Short mmCIF file of C-alpha atoms in Angstrom, two decimals:
data_model
loop_
_atom_site.label_atom_id
_atom_site.label_comp_id
_atom_site.label_asym_id
_atom_site.label_seq_id
_atom_site.Cartn_x
_atom_site.Cartn_y
_atom_site.Cartn_z
CA UNK N 1 -60.65 33.80 52.40
CA UNK N 2 -64.33 33.02 52.88
CA UNK N 3 -65.78 34.05 56.21
CA UNK N 4 -67.88 31.73 58.31
CA UNK N 5 -70.32 30.09 57.77
CA UNK N 6 -69.39 30.23 54.07
CA UNK N 7 -66.01 28.61 54.68
CA UNK N 8 -67.59 25.68 56.51
CA UNK N 9 -70.13 25.12 53.74
CA UNK N 10 -67.41 25.19 51.11
CA UNK N 11 -65.21 22.80 53.09
CA UNK N 12 -68.01 20.32 53.54
CA UNK N 13 -68.93 20.56 49.86
CA UNK N 14 -65.36 19.83 48.78
CA UNK N 15 -65.07 16.94 51.21
CA UNK N 16 -68.32 15.31 50.11
CA UNK N 17 -67.52 15.77 46.44
CA UNK N 18 -64.49 13.56 47.03
CA UNK N 19 -66.45 11.05 49.08
CA UNK N 20 -64.32 11.63 52.17
CA UNK N 21 -65.41 11.49 55.80
CA UNK N 22 -64.29 13.97 58.44
CA UNK N 23 -62.10 11.25 59.94
CA UNK N 24 -60.14 11.01 56.69
CA UNK N 25 -59.15 14.67 56.94
CA UNK N 26 -57.97 14.60 60.52
CA UNK N 27 -54.33 14.12 61.42
CA UNK N 28 -51.39 15.74 63.23
CA UNK N 29 -52.43 19.14 61.93
CA UNK N 30 -56.19 18.85 62.40
CA UNK N 31 -58.20 17.39 65.27
CA UNK N 32 -61.68 15.94 64.73
CA UNK N 33 -63.21 18.49 67.09
CA UNK N 34 -61.59 21.45 65.31
CA UNK N 35 -62.60 20.15 61.87
CA UNK N 36 -66.18 19.71 63.04
CA UNK N 37 -66.28 23.27 64.36
CA UNK N 38 -64.84 24.58 61.09
CA UNK N 39 -67.54 22.86 59.06
CA UNK N 40 -70.30 24.03 61.39
CA UNK N 41 -69.08 27.62 61.15
CA UNK N 42 -68.32 27.85 64.87
CA UNK N 43 -64.59 28.57 64.32
CA UNK N 44 -62.81 30.78 61.83
CA UNK N 45 -60.02 29.05 59.87
CA UNK N 46 -56.36 29.96 60.30
CA UNK N 47 -54.07 30.15 57.29
CA UNK N 48 -52.29 27.04 58.53
CA UNK N 49 -55.61 25.14 58.70
CA UNK N 50 -56.51 26.23 55.18
CA UNK N 51 -53.15 25.07 53.83
CA UNK N 52 -53.54 21.75 55.62
CA UNK N 53 -57.05 21.15 54.27
CA UNK N 54 -56.10 22.17 50.74
CA UNK N 55 -53.27 19.63 50.87
CA UNK N 56 -55.46 16.81 52.25
CA UNK N 57 -58.17 17.51 49.67
CA UNK N 58 -55.61 18.05 46.89
CA UNK N 59 -57.21 21.34 45.83
CA UNK N 60 -55.70 24.82 45.45
CA UNK N 61 -56.04 27.21 48.37
CA UNK N 62 -58.10 29.41 46.08
CA UNK N 63 -60.90 26.85 46.35
CA UNK N 64 -61.64 28.41 49.74
CA UNK N 65 -61.77 31.99 48.49
CA UNK N 66 -65.11 31.74 46.72
CA UNK N 67 -68.38 30.23 47.84
CA UNK N 68 -69.58 28.08 44.99
CA UNK N 69 -72.51 26.83 46.98
CA UNK N 70 -74.92 28.16 44.37
CA UNK N 71 -73.34 25.95 41.71
CA UNK N 72 -76.17 23.53 42.17
CA UNK N 73 -75.43 21.49 39.06
CA UNK N 74 -72.04 20.36 40.43
CA UNK N 75 -73.61 19.48 43.75
CA UNK N 76 -76.41 17.45 42.17
CA UNK N 77 -73.99 15.60 39.88
CA UNK N 78 -71.74 14.77 42.82
CA UNK N 79 -74.48 13.51 45.11
CA UNK N 80 -76.45 11.66 42.45
CA UNK N 81 -73.38 9.61 41.54
CA UNK N 82 -72.94 8.30 45.08
CA UNK N 83 -74.18 4.76 45.84
CA UNK N 84 -77.37 4.47 47.88
CA UNK N 85 -75.42 3.18 50.86
CA UNK N 86 -73.38 6.39 51.00
CA UNK N 87 -76.32 8.77 50.90
CA UNK N 88 -76.55 10.06 54.43
CA UNK N 89 -78.11 12.87 56.45
CA UNK N 90 -75.12 15.08 55.77
CA UNK N 91 -75.73 14.86 52.04
CA UNK N 92 -79.41 15.64 52.57
CA UNK N 93 -78.58 18.75 54.59
CA UNK N 94 -75.96 19.90 52.09
CA UNK N 95 -78.43 19.58 49.23
CA UNK N 96 -81.19 21.39 51.13
CA UNK N 97 -78.76 24.19 51.93
CA UNK N 98 -77.61 24.37 48.32
CA UNK N 99 -81.21 24.66 47.10
CA UNK N 100 -81.94 27.43 49.57
CA UNK N 101 -78.93 29.48 48.51
CA UNK N 102 -79.18 28.82 44.77
CA UNK N 103 -82.38 30.74 44.15
CA UNK N 104 -81.18 31.78 40.69
CA UNK N 105 -80.30 28.28 39.49
CA UNK N 106 -81.86 27.28 36.18
CA UNK N 107 -85.13 25.37 36.36
CA UNK N 108 -83.76 22.06 35.09
CA UNK N 109 -80.98 21.96 37.66
CA UNK N 110 -83.36 22.95 40.41
CA UNK N 111 -85.75 20.19 39.34
CA UNK N 112 -82.99 17.59 39.57
CA UNK N 113 -81.97 18.87 43.01
CA UNK N 114 -85.53 18.74 44.34
CA UNK N 115 -86.06 15.23 42.95
CA UNK N 116 -82.87 14.02 44.61
CA UNK N 117 -83.75 15.71 47.90
CA UNK N 118 -87.17 14.02 47.88
CA UNK N 119 -85.45 10.65 47.40
CA UNK N 120 -83.15 11.33 50.34
CA UNK N 121 -86.06 12.28 52.60
CA UNK N 122 -87.86 9.10 51.56
CA UNK N 123 -84.85 6.91 52.36
CA UNK N 124 -84.82 8.33 55.89
CA UNK N 125 -88.55 7.80 56.33
CA UNK N 126 -89.10 11.57 56.45
CA UNK N 127 -92.40 11.41 54.61
CA UNK N 128 -93.80 14.82 55.67
CA UNK N 129 -90.57 16.48 54.54
CA UNK N 130 -90.66 14.47 51.32
CA UNK N 131 -94.22 15.63 50.71
CA UNK N 132 -93.20 19.29 51.11
CA UNK N 133 -90.34 18.91 48.64
CA UNK N 134 -92.60 17.08 46.19
CA UNK N 135 -95.14 19.90 46.35
CA UNK N 136 -92.42 22.32 45.28
CA UNK N 137 -91.24 19.86 42.64
CA UNK N 138 -94.77 19.51 41.27
CA UNK N 139 -95.12 23.29 40.87
CA UNK N 140 -91.81 23.48 39.03
CA UNK N 141 -92.76 20.50 36.87
CA UNK N 142 -95.96 22.22 35.74
CA UNK N 143 -93.96 25.32 34.81
CA UNK N 144 -91.55 23.25 32.72
CA UNK N 145 -94.52 21.49 31.06
CA UNK N 146 -92.46 18.43 30.15
CA UNK N 147 -94.56 15.24 30.20
CA UNK N 148 -91.65 12.96 31.18
CA UNK N 149 -90.95 15.07 34.26
CA UNK N 150 -94.66 15.30 35.05
CA UNK N 151 -94.96 11.50 34.95
CA UNK N 152 -91.95 11.02 37.20
CA UNK N 153 -93.20 13.58 39.71
CA UNK N 154 -96.67 12.05 39.89
CA UNK N 155 -95.11 8.62 40.45
CA UNK N 156 -93.08 10.03 43.35
CA UNK N 157 -96.14 11.76 44.79
CA UNK N 158 -98.04 8.46 44.62
CA UNK N 159 -95.32 6.54 46.49
CA UNK N 160 -95.03 9.20 49.15
CA UNK N 161 -98.81 9.31 49.59
CA UNK N 162 -98.93 5.53 50.00
CA UNK N 163 -96.24 5.65 52.68
CA UNK N 164 -98.21 8.36 54.51
CA UNK N 165 -101.44 6.38 54.31
CA UNK N 166 -103.19 8.69 51.81
CA UNK N 167 -104.28 5.97 49.41
CA UNK N 168 -106.81 8.15 47.59
CA UNK N 169 -104.04 10.55 46.57
CA UNK N 170 -101.75 7.63 45.72
CA UNK N 171 -104.34 6.15 43.37
CA UNK N 172 -105.15 9.52 41.79
CA UNK N 173 -101.49 10.41 41.21
CA UNK N 174 -100.50 7.09 39.69
CA UNK N 175 -103.57 7.08 37.44
CA UNK N 176 -102.64 10.55 36.21
CA UNK N 177 -99.08 9.38 35.56
CA UNK N 178 -100.30 6.44 33.48
CA UNK N 179 -102.78 8.61 31.58
CA UNK N 180 -100.08 11.18 30.79
CA UNK N 181 -97.90 8.43 29.38
CA UNK N 182 -100.67 7.27 27.06
CA UNK N 183 -101.80 10.78 26.12
CA UNK N 184 -98.35 12.03 25.13
CA UNK N 185 -97.04 8.64 24.01
CA UNK N 186 -94.04 9.21 26.22
CA UNK N 187 -91.37 6.54 26.06
CA UNK N 188 -91.25 5.69 29.75
CA UNK N 189 -88.82 2.91 30.72
CA UNK N 190 -90.66 -0.40 30.93
CA UNK N 191 -89.54 -0.85 34.54
CA UNK N 192 -91.04 2.50 35.57
CA UNK N 193 -94.30 1.73 33.80
CA UNK N 194 -94.59 -1.66 35.47
CA UNK N 195 -93.84 -0.23 38.92
CA UNK N 196 -96.53 2.40 38.38
CA UNK N 197 -99.04 -0.30 37.56
CA UNK N 198 -97.98 -2.25 40.65
CA UNK N 199 -98.47 0.87 42.74
CA UNK N 200 -101.98 1.21 41.35
CA UNK N 201 -102.68 -2.40 42.35
CA UNK N 202 -101.46 -1.64 45.86
CA UNK N 203 -103.64 1.47 46.12
CA UNK N 204 -106.75 -0.32 44.89
CA UNK N 205 -106.18 -3.18 47.35
CA UNK N 206 -105.68 -0.80 50.29
CA UNK N 207 -108.87 1.06 49.39
CA UNK N 208 -110.83 -2.19 49.51
CA UNK N 209 -111.20 -2.63 45.74
CA UNK N 210 -109.67 -6.08 45.96
CA UNK N 211 -111.37 -7.53 42.87
CA UNK N 212 -110.03 -4.68 40.73
CA UNK N 213 -106.61 -5.08 42.32
CA UNK N 214 -106.68 -8.80 41.50
CA UNK N 215 -107.64 -8.13 37.88
CA UNK N 216 -104.84 -5.60 37.43
CA UNK N 217 -102.37 -7.90 39.15
CA UNK N 218 -103.21 -10.86 36.90
CA UNK N 219 -102.81 -8.65 33.81
CA UNK N 220 -99.34 -7.67 35.00
CA UNK N 221 -98.31 -11.27 35.73
CA UNK N 222 -99.49 -12.35 32.28
CA UNK N 223 -97.31 -9.71 30.65
CA UNK N 224 -94.11 -10.34 32.61
CA UNK N 225 -91.15 -10.59 30.21
CA UNK N 226 -89.21 -12.99 32.44
CA UNK N 227 -89.60 -15.42 35.32
CA UNK N 228 -86.63 -13.86 37.10
CA UNK N 229 -85.44 -10.42 38.11
CA UNK N 230 -86.41 -7.55 40.38
CA UNK N 231 -89.58 -6.59 38.51
CA UNK N 232 -90.84 -10.15 38.42
CA UNK N 233 -90.21 -10.49 42.15
CA UNK N 234 -92.10 -7.27 42.88
CA UNK N 235 -95.01 -8.36 40.68
CA UNK N 236 -95.38 -11.68 42.49
CA UNK N 237 -94.99 -9.99 45.87
CA UNK N 238 -97.81 -7.59 45.00
CA UNK N 239 -99.97 -10.52 43.84
CA UNK N 240 -99.31 -12.25 47.17
CA UNK N 241 -100.46 -9.14 49.03
CA UNK N 242 -103.70 -9.03 47.04
CA UNK N 243 -104.32 -12.74 47.68
CA UNK N 244 -103.81 -12.15 51.39
CA UNK N 245 -106.41 -9.38 51.29
CA UNK N 246 -108.80 -11.82 49.61
CA UNK N 247 -108.22 -14.45 52.27
CA UNK N 248 -106.61 -16.77 49.71
CA UNK N 249 -103.83 -18.18 51.90
CA UNK N 250 -102.77 -20.82 49.37
CA UNK N 251 -102.56 -18.28 46.55
CA UNK N 252 -100.57 -15.90 48.71
CA UNK N 253 -98.16 -18.69 49.66
CA UNK N 254 -97.67 -19.66 46.03
CA UNK N 255 -97.00 -16.10 44.87
CA UNK N 256 -94.63 -15.44 47.78
CA UNK N 257 -92.56 -18.48 46.90
CA UNK N 258 -92.31 -17.30 43.29
CA UNK N 259 -91.33 -13.79 44.40
CA UNK N 260 -88.55 -15.11 46.62
CA UNK N 261 -87.28 -17.53 43.96
CA UNK N 262 -87.21 -14.81 41.31
CA UNK N 263 -84.38 -12.78 42.84
CA UNK N 264 -80.89 -13.69 43.98
CA UNK N 265 -79.22 -11.62 46.69
CA UNK N 266 -76.35 -10.84 44.31
CA UNK N 267 -78.73 -9.10 41.91
CA UNK N 268 -80.27 -6.60 44.35
CA UNK N 269 -79.51 -7.12 48.02
CA UNK N 270 -81.85 -4.32 49.16
CA UNK N 271 -84.85 -5.72 47.31
CA UNK N 272 -83.83 -9.24 48.34
CA UNK N 273 -84.13 -8.17 51.99
CA UNK N 274 -87.32 -6.20 51.43
CA UNK N 275 -88.99 -9.21 49.82
CA UNK N 276 -88.22 -11.43 52.78
CA UNK N 277 -89.32 -8.87 55.31
CA UNK N 278 -92.50 -8.33 53.32
CA UNK N 279 -93.06 -12.07 53.07
CA UNK N 280 -92.61 -12.44 56.84
CA UNK N 281 -95.16 -9.68 57.37
CA UNK N 282 -97.69 -11.43 55.11
CA UNK N 283 -97.09 -14.70 56.97
CA UNK N 284 -98.02 -12.95 60.21
CA UNK N 285 -101.17 -11.54 58.60
CA UNK N 286 -102.36 -15.02 57.59
CA UNK N 287 -105.17 -16.58 59.59
CA UNK N 288 -103.80 -18.41 61.43
CA UNK N 289 -100.34 -16.77 61.35
CA UNK N 290 -97.55 -18.82 59.78
CA UNK N 291 -95.05 -18.29 62.60
CA UNK N 292 -92.51 -20.92 61.56
CA UNK N 293 -92.23 -19.52 58.04
CA UNK N 294 -91.99 -15.95 59.34
CA UNK N 295 -89.17 -16.95 61.69
CA UNK N 296 -87.37 -18.75 58.89
CA UNK N 297 -87.48 -15.67 56.66
CA UNK N 298 -86.29 -13.36 59.43
CA UNK N 299 -83.42 -15.70 60.27
CA UNK N 300 -82.21 -15.50 56.67
CA UNK N 301 -82.29 -11.69 56.69
CA UNK N 302 -80.67 -11.09 60.08
CA UNK N 303 -77.02 -11.77 59.11
CA UNK N 304 -77.00 -9.07 56.39
CA UNK N 305 -78.87 -6.32 58.23
CA UNK N 306 -75.74 -4.55 59.47
CA UNK N 307 -74.10 -4.07 56.09
CA UNK N 308 -76.92 -3.88 53.55
CA UNK N 309 -80.15 -2.02 53.08
CA UNK N 310 -81.49 1.25 54.54
CA UNK N 311 -82.01 1.82 58.29
CA UNK N 312 -85.74 1.20 57.96
CA UNK N 313 -85.05 -2.47 57.24
CA UNK N 314 -83.53 -2.97 60.70
CA UNK N 315 -86.50 -1.29 62.35
CA UNK N 316 -88.94 -3.35 60.33
CA UNK N 317 -87.00 -6.50 61.25
CA UNK N 318 -87.20 -5.66 64.97
CA UNK N 319 -90.93 -4.97 64.70
CA UNK N 320 -91.57 -8.27 62.92
CA UNK N 321 -89.56 -10.12 65.57
CA UNK N 322 -91.68 -8.40 68.22
CA UNK N 323 -94.86 -9.60 66.52
CA UNK N 324 -93.56 -13.16 66.33
CA UNK N 325 -92.66 -13.10 70.03
CA UNK N 326 -96.13 -11.80 70.88
CA UNK N 327 -97.82 -14.54 68.87
CA UNK N 328 -95.66 -17.08 70.67
CA UNK N 329 -96.83 -15.76 74.03
CA UNK N 330 -93.50 -14.19 75.03
CA UNK N 331 -94.82 -10.74 75.98
CA UNK N 332 -91.61 -9.72 77.74
CA UNK N 333 -89.46 -10.29 74.68
CA UNK N 334 -92.10 -8.72 72.44
CA UNK N 335 -92.10 -5.58 74.59
CA UNK N 336 -88.29 -5.33 74.48
CA UNK N 337 -88.19 -5.65 70.70
CA UNK N 338 -91.10 -3.24 70.24
CA UNK N 339 -89.38 -0.63 72.40
CA UNK N 340 -86.22 -0.89 70.29
CA UNK N 341 -88.18 -0.72 67.02
CA UNK N 342 -90.19 2.27 68.26
CA UNK N 343 -87.08 4.42 68.66
CA UNK N 344 -87.20 5.17 64.94
CA UNK N 345 -90.93 4.98 64.36
CA UNK N 346 -90.71 7.72 61.71
CA UNK N 347 -89.08 5.19 59.37
CA UNK N 348 -92.28 3.12 59.25
CA UNK N 349 -94.97 3.48 56.64
CA UNK N 350 -98.42 4.53 57.82
CA UNK N 351 -99.70 0.94 57.85
CA UNK N 352 -96.79 -0.27 59.97
CA UNK N 353 -97.16 2.65 62.38
CA UNK N 354 -100.77 1.59 62.94
CA UNK N 355 -99.71 -2.02 63.42
CA UNK N 356 -97.11 -0.87 65.92
CA UNK N 357 -99.82 0.88 67.92
CA UNK N 358 -101.94 -2.28 67.76
CA UNK N 359 -99.09 -4.35 69.17
CA UNK N 360 -98.41 -1.81 71.90
CA UNK N 361 -102.05 -1.88 73.01
CA UNK N 362 -102.21 -5.67 72.90
CA UNK N 363 -99.13 -5.82 75.11
CA UNK N 364 -100.75 -3.31 77.47
CA UNK N 365 -103.89 -5.46 77.62
CA UNK N 366 -101.87 -8.54 78.48
CA UNK N 367 -100.23 -6.64 81.31
CA UNK N 368 -103.64 -5.80 82.77
CA UNK N 369 -104.36 -2.38 81.27
CA UNK N 370 -108.18 -2.38 81.09
CA UNK N 371 -108.22 0.72 78.88
CA UNK N 372 -106.31 -0.88 75.99
CA UNK N 373 -109.50 -2.03 74.26
CA UNK N 374 -110.93 1.49 74.44
CA UNK N 375 -107.78 2.93 72.87
CA UNK N 376 -107.90 0.34 70.10
CA UNK N 377 -111.49 1.33 69.32
CA UNK N 378 -110.41 4.96 69.17
CA UNK N 379 -107.59 3.96 66.83
CA UNK N 380 -110.06 2.15 64.57
CA UNK N 381 -112.15 5.32 64.34
CA UNK N 382 -109.03 7.31 63.52
CA UNK N 383 -107.97 4.92 60.75
CA UNK N 384 -111.52 4.94 59.35
CA UNK N 385 -110.85 8.38 57.85
CA UNK N 386 -108.11 6.95 55.61
CA UNK N 387 -110.61 4.79 53.71
CA UNK N 388 -108.38 1.72 54.17
CA UNK N 389 -111.01 -0.88 55.14
CA UNK N 390 -108.60 -3.80 55.54
CA UNK N 391 -106.51 -1.84 58.02
CA UNK N 392 -109.62 -0.70 59.90
CA UNK N 393 -110.78 -4.32 60.11
CA UNK N 394 -107.37 -5.31 61.44
CA UNK N 395 -107.66 -2.79 64.28
CA UNK N 396 -111.21 -3.89 65.14
CA UNK N 397 -110.13 -7.54 65.12
CA UNK N 398 -107.32 -6.71 67.56
CA UNK N 399 -109.79 -4.88 69.80
CA UNK N 400 -112.14 -7.88 69.78
CA UNK N 401 -109.31 -10.30 70.59
CA UNK N 402 -108.14 -8.06 73.44
CA UNK N 403 -111.66 -7.87 74.82
CA UNK N 404 -112.03 -11.66 74.63
CA UNK N 405 -108.72 -12.17 76.45
CA UNK N 406 -109.84 -10.00 79.33
CA UNK N 407 -113.27 -11.62 79.80
CA UNK N 408 -112.15 -14.57 81.98
CA UNK N 409 -110.40 -12.31 84.47
CA UNK N 410 -113.53 -10.21 85.02
CA UNK N 411 -115.89 -13.05 85.87
#
């Protein structure tokens, strides 16, 4: 029989391969506390416990006599087949552990494991951890020298860089991915190619190259194969973002409506939610903010938050509600919602983390904190280094509005 912690790792691997929770293995012969300690390696298994677990998992007892943790291919196949909604922190940890122990795994299997681990980190908003995994993946990709894998890796690096606020790296990586595709005439799925081009639009817009972003966006819209579907919705959403950056409120409104109409919730519930949250965010960025429309969009999303989409959607929803409350003058409610949203701040992208800090300082200013304006100016200087001029301008605008609000009370 395997000794601990090998037994616990093997037990957890077998359980997850069958898609079972710990609760499904407990019963008259196994308490939840004892099972948890077995999996963690804190308790050694008795023969009776092994027989019980083998029976509940419908596997031979011999399954617990060898540690197959280094069989990374089985682990990757098992985890990759699970729906997004079932990919949890336990799976992430199991995969990370499997990679660490399977040092002799073949390069292709290791590449698949690293790519999946990066996706899991991203879904949890663990962008620094995702970056570290992607760095290892990039090194392995160069060793394999396979253009398709190189393109995929650069696309992932670009998305991660965007979420971390490194728009220069995002633009560079996605450009390299597109150039590789043309250079090697790689048959990249049309959806992947379009999403790469949309990512380039996003990077150009964030870096202040709004005219170039607009040109690229219009080219994409002109080449859309359909007026419906996930890709069409994303393309119109991106166009709305660019129009907002240009100050074209009417254009942004028109593109947002097309994005929302292009996708039914039955087609892709996660993207359906993301579109409405994104649309609400753009409504709040309008000058003046479109509060009624933002509230309408959030009201539509709220009923499905508990059973669909990743955890970050709930945090984004709370943050958007906080911004609406602030704009409506309800500072107390805004502070409550912001506090709840801030409990999982790591799930936010860089841009939303900066916006969260803006809201926090504006709330502080309303409560009489005379140093809030100074902190906002310091934040603007900090963001300046990212070369994201629109975001810098947003911070400075908040600082100016805070300063204006405090003037009457000082006279």
